[in-house]
XYZ file of C-alpha atoms in Angstrom:
572
model
C -61.106 160.306 57.538
C -59.927 161.451 61.249
C -62.002 162.043 64.240
C -61.613 164.403 67.097
C -60.394 161.545 69.538
C -57.310 160.807 67.086
C -53.993 162.118 67.744
C -50.781 162.614 66.055
C -47.323 163.292 67.373
C -44.899 165.341 65.354
C -40.614 164.875 66.077
C -38.657 167.882 65.488
C -34.636 167.611 65.757
C -33.084 170.830 65.874
C -30.084 171.650 66.275
C -29.691 171.779 70.265
C -32.515 169.706 71.066
C -35.013 166.445 70.227
C -39.382 167.864 70.876
C -42.385 165.845 70.357
C -45.515 167.143 70.342
C -49.008 165.169 70.723
C -51.458 167.485 68.470
C -55.618 166.688 68.099
C -56.863 166.452 64.422
C -57.867 170.058 64.894
C -54.415 170.977 65.430
C -54.502 171.477 69.168
C -51.830 170.761 71.361
C -52.314 168.499 74.020
C -48.733 167.842 75.166
C -45.087 168.789 74.486
C -41.658 167.850 75.975
C -37.924 168.796 74.412
C -35.177 167.048 75.625
C -31.532 168.745 74.880
C -29.307 166.924 72.649
C -25.516 166.724 72.626
C -22.890 168.872 70.226
C -19.412 168.226 69.952
C -17.071 170.603 69.013
C -13.288 170.299 68.136
C -11.344 173.125 70.219
C -8.477 173.148 67.351
C -11.058 173.590 64.356
C -13.962 176.122 64.787
C -15.697 174.711 61.647
C -16.380 171.276 62.946
C -19.965 170.447 64.773
C -20.966 166.920 65.507
C -23.514 164.897 66.830
C -24.997 161.388 67.361
C -28.061 159.654 66.228
C -27.915 157.257 69.035
C -28.124 160.398 71.603
C -30.968 161.947 69.462
C -33.265 158.900 69.180
C -32.733 158.329 72.824
C -33.381 161.691 73.669
C -36.782 161.246 71.154
C -37.974 158.236 72.794
C -37.824 159.896 76.386
C -40.038 163.425 74.535
C -42.600 160.567 73.274
C -43.347 158.719 76.319
C -43.165 162.000 78.156
C -45.814 163.467 76.196
C -48.136 160.425 76.046
C -47.641 160.506 80.105
C -48.586 164.036 80.681
C -51.481 163.941 78.228
C -52.959 160.821 79.335
C -53.813 159.811 75.711
C -54.012 155.764 75.006
C -51.217 155.063 72.405
C -53.619 153.416 70.221
C -55.101 156.914 69.455
C -52.262 158.229 68.102
C -52.657 157.389 64.262
C -49.181 158.732 63.125
C -46.364 160.172 63.426
C -43.767 162.485 61.465
C -40.675 163.731 61.709
C -38.422 166.459 60.866
C -34.568 167.214 61.500
C -31.961 169.858 60.668
C -30.375 169.205 57.087
C -27.312 167.496 59.063
C -25.430 164.259 57.211
C -26.060 161.180 58.855
C -23.941 158.223 58.383
C -24.578 154.543 59.267
C -23.515 151.068 57.743
C -25.987 148.691 56.171
C -26.978 147.198 59.433
C -28.268 150.618 60.590
C -24.645 150.748 63.054
C -23.599 154.249 63.454
C -20.306 154.803 61.664
C -17.684 157.606 63.054
C -17.582 160.874 61.044
C -14.591 162.383 63.556
C -11.381 162.700 61.525
C -8.702 160.670 62.717
C -8.034 157.078 62.937
C -11.354 155.817 63.903
C -13.327 157.731 61.152
C -15.522 155.285 59.320
C -15.434 152.708 61.993
C -18.790 152.112 64.161
C -19.374 154.918 66.778
C -21.339 157.022 68.287
C -20.306 160.512 66.656
C -21.896 160.038 63.333
C -23.638 163.285 62.495
C -22.084 166.333 60.587
C -24.147 168.896 61.732
C -25.376 171.171 59.284
C -23.534 174.289 60.516
C -20.338 172.056 60.050
C -18.049 173.782 57.455
C -15.257 171.438 57.055
C -15.965 170.576 53.508
C -15.104 174.287 52.036
C -12.442 172.893 49.259
C -15.018 170.104 48.266
C -17.393 172.601 47.689
C -15.048 174.663 45.581
C -14.590 171.843 43.544
C -18.095 170.783 43.139
C -18.865 174.708 42.156
C -15.943 174.627 39.560
C -17.990 171.443 37.757
C -20.712 174.004 36.047
C -23.265 171.029 36.526
C -26.935 170.782 35.930
C -27.076 169.948 39.440
C -25.737 174.008 40.379
C -28.848 175.333 38.544
C -30.836 173.768 40.998
C -29.135 175.795 44.343
C -29.007 179.233 42.906
C -25.746 178.071 40.839
C -23.361 178.105 43.998
C -23.420 174.735 46.247
C -23.303 175.748 50.034
C -20.700 173.316 51.807
C -23.637 172.904 54.401
C -25.166 170.390 51.892
C -24.630 167.017 52.049
C -22.673 165.898 48.809
C -19.432 168.357 49.687
C -19.460 166.533 53.415
C -19.922 162.854 52.023
C -16.953 164.045 49.542
C -14.877 165.264 52.521
C -15.384 161.605 54.114
C -14.149 159.862 51.125
C -10.933 161.419 51.547
C -10.280 161.239 55.009
C -11.831 157.465 55.041
C -10.617 154.113 54.229
C -12.240 153.157 51.022
C -13.333 149.578 52.145
C -15.211 151.602 55.178
C -16.526 154.331 52.931
C -18.137 151.692 50.632
C -19.864 150.127 53.769
C -21.390 153.529 54.590
C -24.966 154.624 53.753
C -25.932 158.461 53.863
C -28.685 159.967 55.043
C -29.820 163.765 55.195
C -30.910 163.685 58.877
C -34.942 163.502 58.531
C -34.836 160.418 56.166
C -32.463 158.847 58.519
C -35.171 158.858 61.421
C -38.171 157.550 59.265
C -35.531 154.802 58.172
C -34.958 154.117 62.368
C -38.472 153.677 62.832
C -39.528 151.232 59.751
C -36.457 149.734 58.475
C -37.706 150.960 54.950
C -34.921 152.778 53.450
C -37.600 155.147 51.366
C -36.347 158.418 51.108
C -38.042 161.701 50.826
C -37.896 164.263 48.270
C -37.461 167.050 50.535
C -34.254 165.764 51.660
C -32.819 164.366 48.240
C -33.608 167.288 46.048
C -32.985 170.003 48.586
C -29.761 168.922 50.166
C -28.443 165.751 48.116
C -28.112 166.902 44.416
C -31.302 164.923 43.002
C -32.312 166.845 39.930
C -36.158 167.465 39.790
C -37.399 165.346 37.050
C -33.987 164.336 36.028
C -32.706 162.006 38.786
C -29.355 161.512 40.096
C -26.566 162.861 37.197
C -24.158 160.137 36.877
C -21.562 162.492 35.107
C -21.409 164.842 38.031
C -20.912 162.347 40.845
C -18.083 160.810 38.538
C -16.630 164.403 37.982
C -16.371 165.082 41.499
C -14.851 161.582 42.342
C -17.658 160.167 43.926
C -18.435 157.814 40.948
C -18.586 154.457 43.423
C -22.136 156.098 44.863
C -23.735 155.282 41.275
C -23.475 151.587 42.400
C -24.459 150.327 38.583
C -27.528 152.718 38.778
C -28.722 151.530 42.445
C -27.639 154.439 44.402
C -27.780 152.123 47.400
C -25.345 154.138 49.372
C -27.987 157.044 48.898
C -30.652 154.579 49.274
C -32.903 156.050 46.545
C -32.839 153.787 44.008
C -35.981 152.710 41.573
C -37.923 155.305 42.522
C -37.628 154.863 46.472
C -38.285 158.890 46.910
C -41.563 159.702 47.749
C -43.329 163.300 48.992
C -44.057 164.310 52.069
C -46.301 162.758 54.128
C -46.298 159.319 52.259
C -47.016 156.307 54.354
C -43.204 154.617 55.163
C -43.230 151.064 54.842
C -45.518 149.210 57.373
C -45.171 151.824 59.849
C -43.565 151.666 63.057
C -41.577 148.572 63.726
C -42.326 146.466 66.945
C -38.638 147.477 67.912
C -39.156 151.311 67.457
C -42.988 151.145 68.913
C -41.807 149.517 72.418
C -38.827 152.100 72.576
C -41.424 155.067 71.717
C -44.488 154.141 73.717
C -46.352 153.824 70.658
C -48.530 150.721 68.699
C -46.307 148.909 66.248
C -47.422 149.742 62.323
C -48.364 153.160 63.373
C -48.181 155.076 60.426
C -44.931 156.778 59.722
C -44.843 159.772 56.943
C -41.888 160.473 54.662
C -40.128 163.582 56.699
C -39.259 167.224 55.953
C -36.223 169.369 56.520
C -37.254 171.539 59.840
C -37.713 174.774 57.621
C -39.883 172.937 55.337
C -42.004 171.475 58.510
C -41.994 175.253 59.645
C -43.365 176.237 56.552
C -46.088 173.471 56.699
C -47.014 174.394 59.952
C -47.239 178.301 59.511
C -48.450 179.438 55.844
C -51.921 177.353 55.975
C -52.864 180.150 58.767
C -56.014 182.287 58.739
C -55.139 185.803 60.715
C -56.896 188.366 62.692
C -56.935 191.820 60.828
C -58.876 194.568 62.892
C -60.861 191.810 64.824
C -61.961 189.804 62.030
C -60.509 186.536 61.316
C -59.158 185.915 57.583
C -61.376 183.524 54.818
C -60.265 180.246 54.026
C -57.086 180.647 52.033
C -57.038 179.116 48.709
C -54.140 176.860 47.689
C -52.858 179.263 45.060
C -52.868 182.088 48.008
C -50.009 179.489 49.192
C -47.727 180.919 46.667
C -47.227 184.484 47.967
C -46.714 183.252 51.585
C -42.933 183.291 52.054
C -42.198 181.097 55.459
C -39.287 182.472 57.209
C -38.188 180.075 60.114
C -36.024 181.439 62.479
C -33.783 179.997 65.077
C -30.217 179.768 65.212
C -30.650 180.666 61.363
C -32.861 181.442 59.324
C -34.891 179.930 56.349
C -36.800 181.381 53.752
C -39.377 179.018 51.771
C -41.847 180.171 49.198
C -43.995 177.877 46.957
C -45.066 178.372 43.029
C -46.429 176.350 40.511
C -43.710 176.256 38.074
C -40.275 176.096 38.697
C -38.370 179.892 39.197
C -34.391 180.067 39.120
C -33.291 182.617 41.678
C -29.502 183.412 41.788
C -28.078 182.956 45.135
C -31.528 181.202 46.089
C -31.491 177.271 46.558
C -34.051 175.709 44.041
C -36.248 175.146 42.884
C -37.197 171.947 44.266
C -40.226 169.601 42.764
C -42.099 167.936 45.093
C -39.837 168.985 48.412
C -43.468 169.634 50.320
C -46.375 169.387 47.718
C -46.603 166.876 44.873
C -45.994 168.720 41.544
C -45.061 171.859 43.177
C -41.669 173.736 43.613
C -39.967 175.240 46.574
C -37.382 177.985 46.469
C -35.346 178.132 49.840
C -33.393 181.103 50.697
C -31.344 181.497 54.248
C -29.573 183.374 56.933
C -26.562 181.135 58.344
C -27.096 183.258 61.673
C -29.564 185.003 62.972
C -30.516 183.786 66.436
C -27.476 182.718 66.856
C -26.365 186.481 65.733
C -28.319 187.998 68.458
C -27.224 186.074 71.067
C -23.684 186.717 70.180
C -23.723 190.361 70.285
C -25.442 190.352 73.228
C -23.522 187.812 75.307
C -19.948 188.896 73.975
C -20.254 192.500 74.884
C -18.424 193.991 77.893
C -21.723 195.178 79.572
C -23.515 191.646 79.278
C -22.800 190.861 83.225
C -24.299 194.348 83.476
C -27.292 193.620 81.998
C -27.885 189.898 83.263
C -27.654 191.477 86.949
C -29.962 194.267 85.704
C -32.649 192.153 84.531
C -32.312 189.818 87.064
C -33.049 192.459 90.128
C -36.134 193.804 88.013
C -37.291 190.809 87.356
C -37.350 191.131 83.639
C -35.940 189.533 80.491
C -32.810 190.858 79.103
C -34.656 191.832 75.675
C -37.021 194.112 77.792
C -34.434 195.919 79.686
C -33.080 196.540 76.534
C -35.849 197.963 74.798
C -36.365 200.250 78.119
C -32.570 201.548 77.481
C -33.352 202.308 74.153
C -36.659 204.490 74.680
C -34.574 206.430 77.255
C -31.864 206.912 74.746
C -34.759 207.911 72.079
C -35.925 210.262 74.785
C -32.006 211.964 76.005
C -31.431 212.288 72.061
C -34.753 213.915 70.929
C -35.551 211.311 68.350
C -38.759 209.828 67.691
C -37.825 206.059 66.714
C -35.133 203.298 67.568
C -34.313 203.312 63.609
C -33.453 207.636 64.053
C -31.349 206.820 66.909
C -28.876 204.418 64.874
C -29.157 206.108 61.613
C -25.356 206.930 61.440
C -24.353 203.120 62.449
C -24.120 200.207 59.992
C -24.454 196.872 60.255
C -23.752 193.943 58.377
C -24.529 190.694 59.655
C -22.798 187.670 57.726
C -20.694 186.419 60.839
C -20.939 183.085 59.510
C -20.774 183.650 55.439
C -23.898 184.800 53.290
C -26.396 181.578 52.206
C -28.575 183.840 50.365
C -29.099 185.820 48.157
C -24.958 185.954 47.322
C -24.397 182.066 48.459
C -20.913 183.157 49.772
C -19.460 181.343 52.674
C -16.210 184.318 52.777
C -18.971 187.005 53.441
C -18.255 188.328 56.905
C -19.704 190.813 59.280
C -18.950 194.689 59.721
C -20.217 197.946 61.754
C -19.444 201.072 60.590
C -19.963 204.178 63.209
C -18.183 202.558 65.907
C -17.410 204.652 69.283
C -15.346 204.447 72.123
C -18.298 202.994 74.241
C -18.561 199.614 76.001
C -21.551 200.793 77.995
C -24.859 198.986 78.768
C -26.206 202.057 76.800
C -23.645 200.807 73.889
C -24.944 197.220 73.986
C -28.765 198.289 73.701
C -28.062 200.417 70.149
C -25.776 197.256 69.063
C -28.959 194.864 69.935
C -31.348 197.159 67.899
C -28.829 197.297 65.069
C -28.352 193.749 64.671
C -32.288 193.444 64.682
C -32.513 195.897 61.937
C -29.678 194.485 59.686
C -31.296 190.892 59.909
C -34.448 192.709 58.647
C -32.269 194.504 56.016
C -30.982 191.155 54.580
C -34.311 189.641 54.756
C -35.401 192.571 52.107
C -32.426 191.430 50.025
C -34.010 187.714 50.005
C -37.512 188.930 49.295
C -36.456 191.248 46.428
C -34.286 188.840 45.034
C -37.120 186.561 45.219
C -39.649 188.619 43.452
C -37.256 190.133 40.816
C -37.160 186.334 39.333
C -41.022 186.200 39.191
C -42.219 184.818 42.603
C -44.849 187.369 44.177
C -44.271 187.317 47.805
C -47.252 189.703 49.176
C -46.539 188.777 53.085
C -44.147 186.735 55.443
C -45.500 184.173 57.958
C -43.154 183.763 60.795
C -42.272 180.855 62.919
C -39.764 180.115 66.096
C -38.259 182.134 68.765
C -37.805 185.197 66.853
C -41.559 185.622 66.220
C -42.128 186.383 70.069
C -39.826 189.478 69.675
C -42.250 192.202 68.294
C -39.644 195.216 67.748
C -37.995 192.789 65.638
C -41.615 191.794 63.833
C -42.321 194.999 63.355
C -39.009 196.004 61.836
C -39.655 193.293 59.089
C -42.952 194.557 58.288
C -41.674 198.309 58.083
C -38.672 197.223 56.026
C -39.712 194.605 53.656
C -42.993 197.035 53.264
C -45.348 193.640 53.786
C -47.427 192.316 56.477
C -45.561 190.029 59.031
C -48.351 187.195 60.289
C -47.269 185.354 63.681
C -49.138 182.096 64.136
C -50.893 181.452 67.605
C -48.197 179.154 68.313
C -45.095 180.306 66.371
C -42.634 178.556 68.502
C -44.628 175.048 67.879
C -45.151 175.719 64.182
C -42.349 173.336 63.436
C -43.072 170.339 65.559
C -46.746 171.242 64.401
C -45.940 170.558 60.751
C -44.303 167.494 61.583
C -47.357 166.102 63.214
C -49.284 167.119 60.008
C -47.019 164.718 58.057
C -48.246 161.842 60.455
C -51.732 162.831 59.638
C -51.307 162.731 56.010
C -49.673 159.647 56.176
C -52.307 157.900 58.309
C -55.053 158.737 55.758
C -53.014 158.292 52.757
C -53.145 161.758 51.332
C -51.488 162.171 48.057
C -53.124 165.279 46.272
C -51.520 168.990 47.213
C -55.576 170.364 47.714
C -55.764 168.064 50.429
C -52.581 168.451 52.116
C -53.248 172.132 51.949
C -56.738 171.706 53.788
C -54.859 169.481 56.553
C -52.517 172.769 56.852
C -55.331 175.329 57.256
C -57.678 173.113 59.365
C -54.579 172.066 62.115
C -52.770 175.796 61.803
C -54.006 177.740 64.670
C -54.984 181.394 63.851
C -52.515 184.256 63.860
C -52.069 188.025 64.331
C -51.309 190.102 61.160
C -48.472 193.097 61.592
C -49.110 195.594 59.136
C -46.225 197.826 58.202
C -46.512 201.045 59.803
C -43.236 203.225 59.872
C -44.197 206.898 59.505
C -42.116 208.343 56.319
C -39.573 209.774 57.921
C -38.473 206.563 59.850
C -39.340 204.524 55.887
C -36.900 206.922 54.421
C -34.429 206.273 56.757
C -34.779 202.533 56.170
C -34.643 202.715 52.580
C -31.265 204.542 52.590
C -29.717 202.011 54.895
C -30.695 199.175 52.633
C -29.048 201.110 49.547
C -25.999 201.306 52.162
C -26.561 197.831 53.082
C -26.253 196.582 49.348
C -22.863 198.926 48.909
C -21.306 197.392 51.656
C -21.566 193.837 49.795
C -19.853 195.359 46.822
C -17.239 197.140 48.932
C -16.203 193.796 50.569
C -16.240 191.977 47.380
C -13.796 194.523 46.002
C -11.738 194.852 48.662
C -11.418 190.924 48.545
C -10.267 191.118 45.116
C -7.743 193.767 45.843
C -6.335 192.101 48.450
C -6.165 188.792 46.473
C -4.492 190.483 43.606
C -2.025 191.732 46.084
C -1.098 188.767 47.635
C -1.092 186.536 44.360
């Protein structure tokens, strides 16, 4: 058992940074440090996003050493370390050297750019081929495999790489790469293999599927060495990997050799782990210790550049257009479903920064010593007063925004969906920017309702949303979520730290050798700071508008699909 003087390190590898956090056994954060990472784009192909494990590992080491320095905690007091990362594809050879994934003459050779980032959409044709197979694999991804998953990307690499070089590659979902880097042990996690690499719960790898799409060499006589997951070498979250940190990894991190390393999680799942165990304040009183069964009613919304929606169940529930069910992804013998929005925080930034009035907004925020969101809310309040309406929702009732600028992940599972705004005026003022800002928050909220409704219609019973990530700090948006979805939203005390806190929990689970769901849940509840409950509070007139706009939101989806079909028929 851990003591008050035991500490754990969580490492969170996000889309643009690597963060380390030093956490006590009771979940208090002693130190945190973030280091920016590099992403390469292609000026001639907007679909391309690439990164480097060498760059990210360097930044992880800097961040870990920095939290030890800032906290003045003895490395010997750190009993475990856990990793989460984006669901990106990392490629290395069997000696661990990074392998280039950039299209061109060097693809497949040893080099720096060896990560195809989750947001990379180069594998559209490969995903279409996979989705034409009708394989059992597709049943566990909502019926349609996203081009953001790893198998379409591996297939793209096979098509563009010399066969001899391809055969020397190991393919990792990024969280598993870093546990491998730390331990020299190639054990993979159920979270990564099941959620992103087409490992079917209770059935394993499907040889007929890989053969049908042209990746039969990965079977390797049943060894599956390129996916690193032969002979049962797949473990639940937090399971100790190998003998802990190798001497080399320990020296680079500033920790002790043999420090426990927990099997990793995709970043959204770490956000689930660091969020849904929270007790919360309601009317000044702290809620009781929640049971494990309560976890199945709590939807985690991990909101950053994109948003992932995660909910657990005792039995597998199939939801059309929603990924999963995934067995053992977080807890042994429990199932997970994962919905998502491909662009949320990114979309808010895009709408603000591409508007003609953005320079004016920045200057005004600077002069008034406020952040831009505060300024936009003040403008909206004045617009409400000027137009004699009592809510932002009423102010925007005649304008409709569909938010899929980067395709739809859930529950439509269609990368061809695109954004739309109906009700535009000849207005490029800062007032128009404020309106479009609120409209974006509203559209994201309506899509969240679409996801929650789809989950519940299929058999889930979601009764609350547990937020984490930067968007949890936006009070207007959180109230809009509660009002639009009609269920409370719980904001943990450290919503921005929830993901890295979940990673630290993996270190504790590993150090204590925990293997049962009940014990993992206890760790989560004990280490998660209490939160604040935001209850639905929309007046009846506002709720009616939101319900009407949700109906229109669904009609926009049907209309866009119909238009696409008509144009395809016209150009066939």
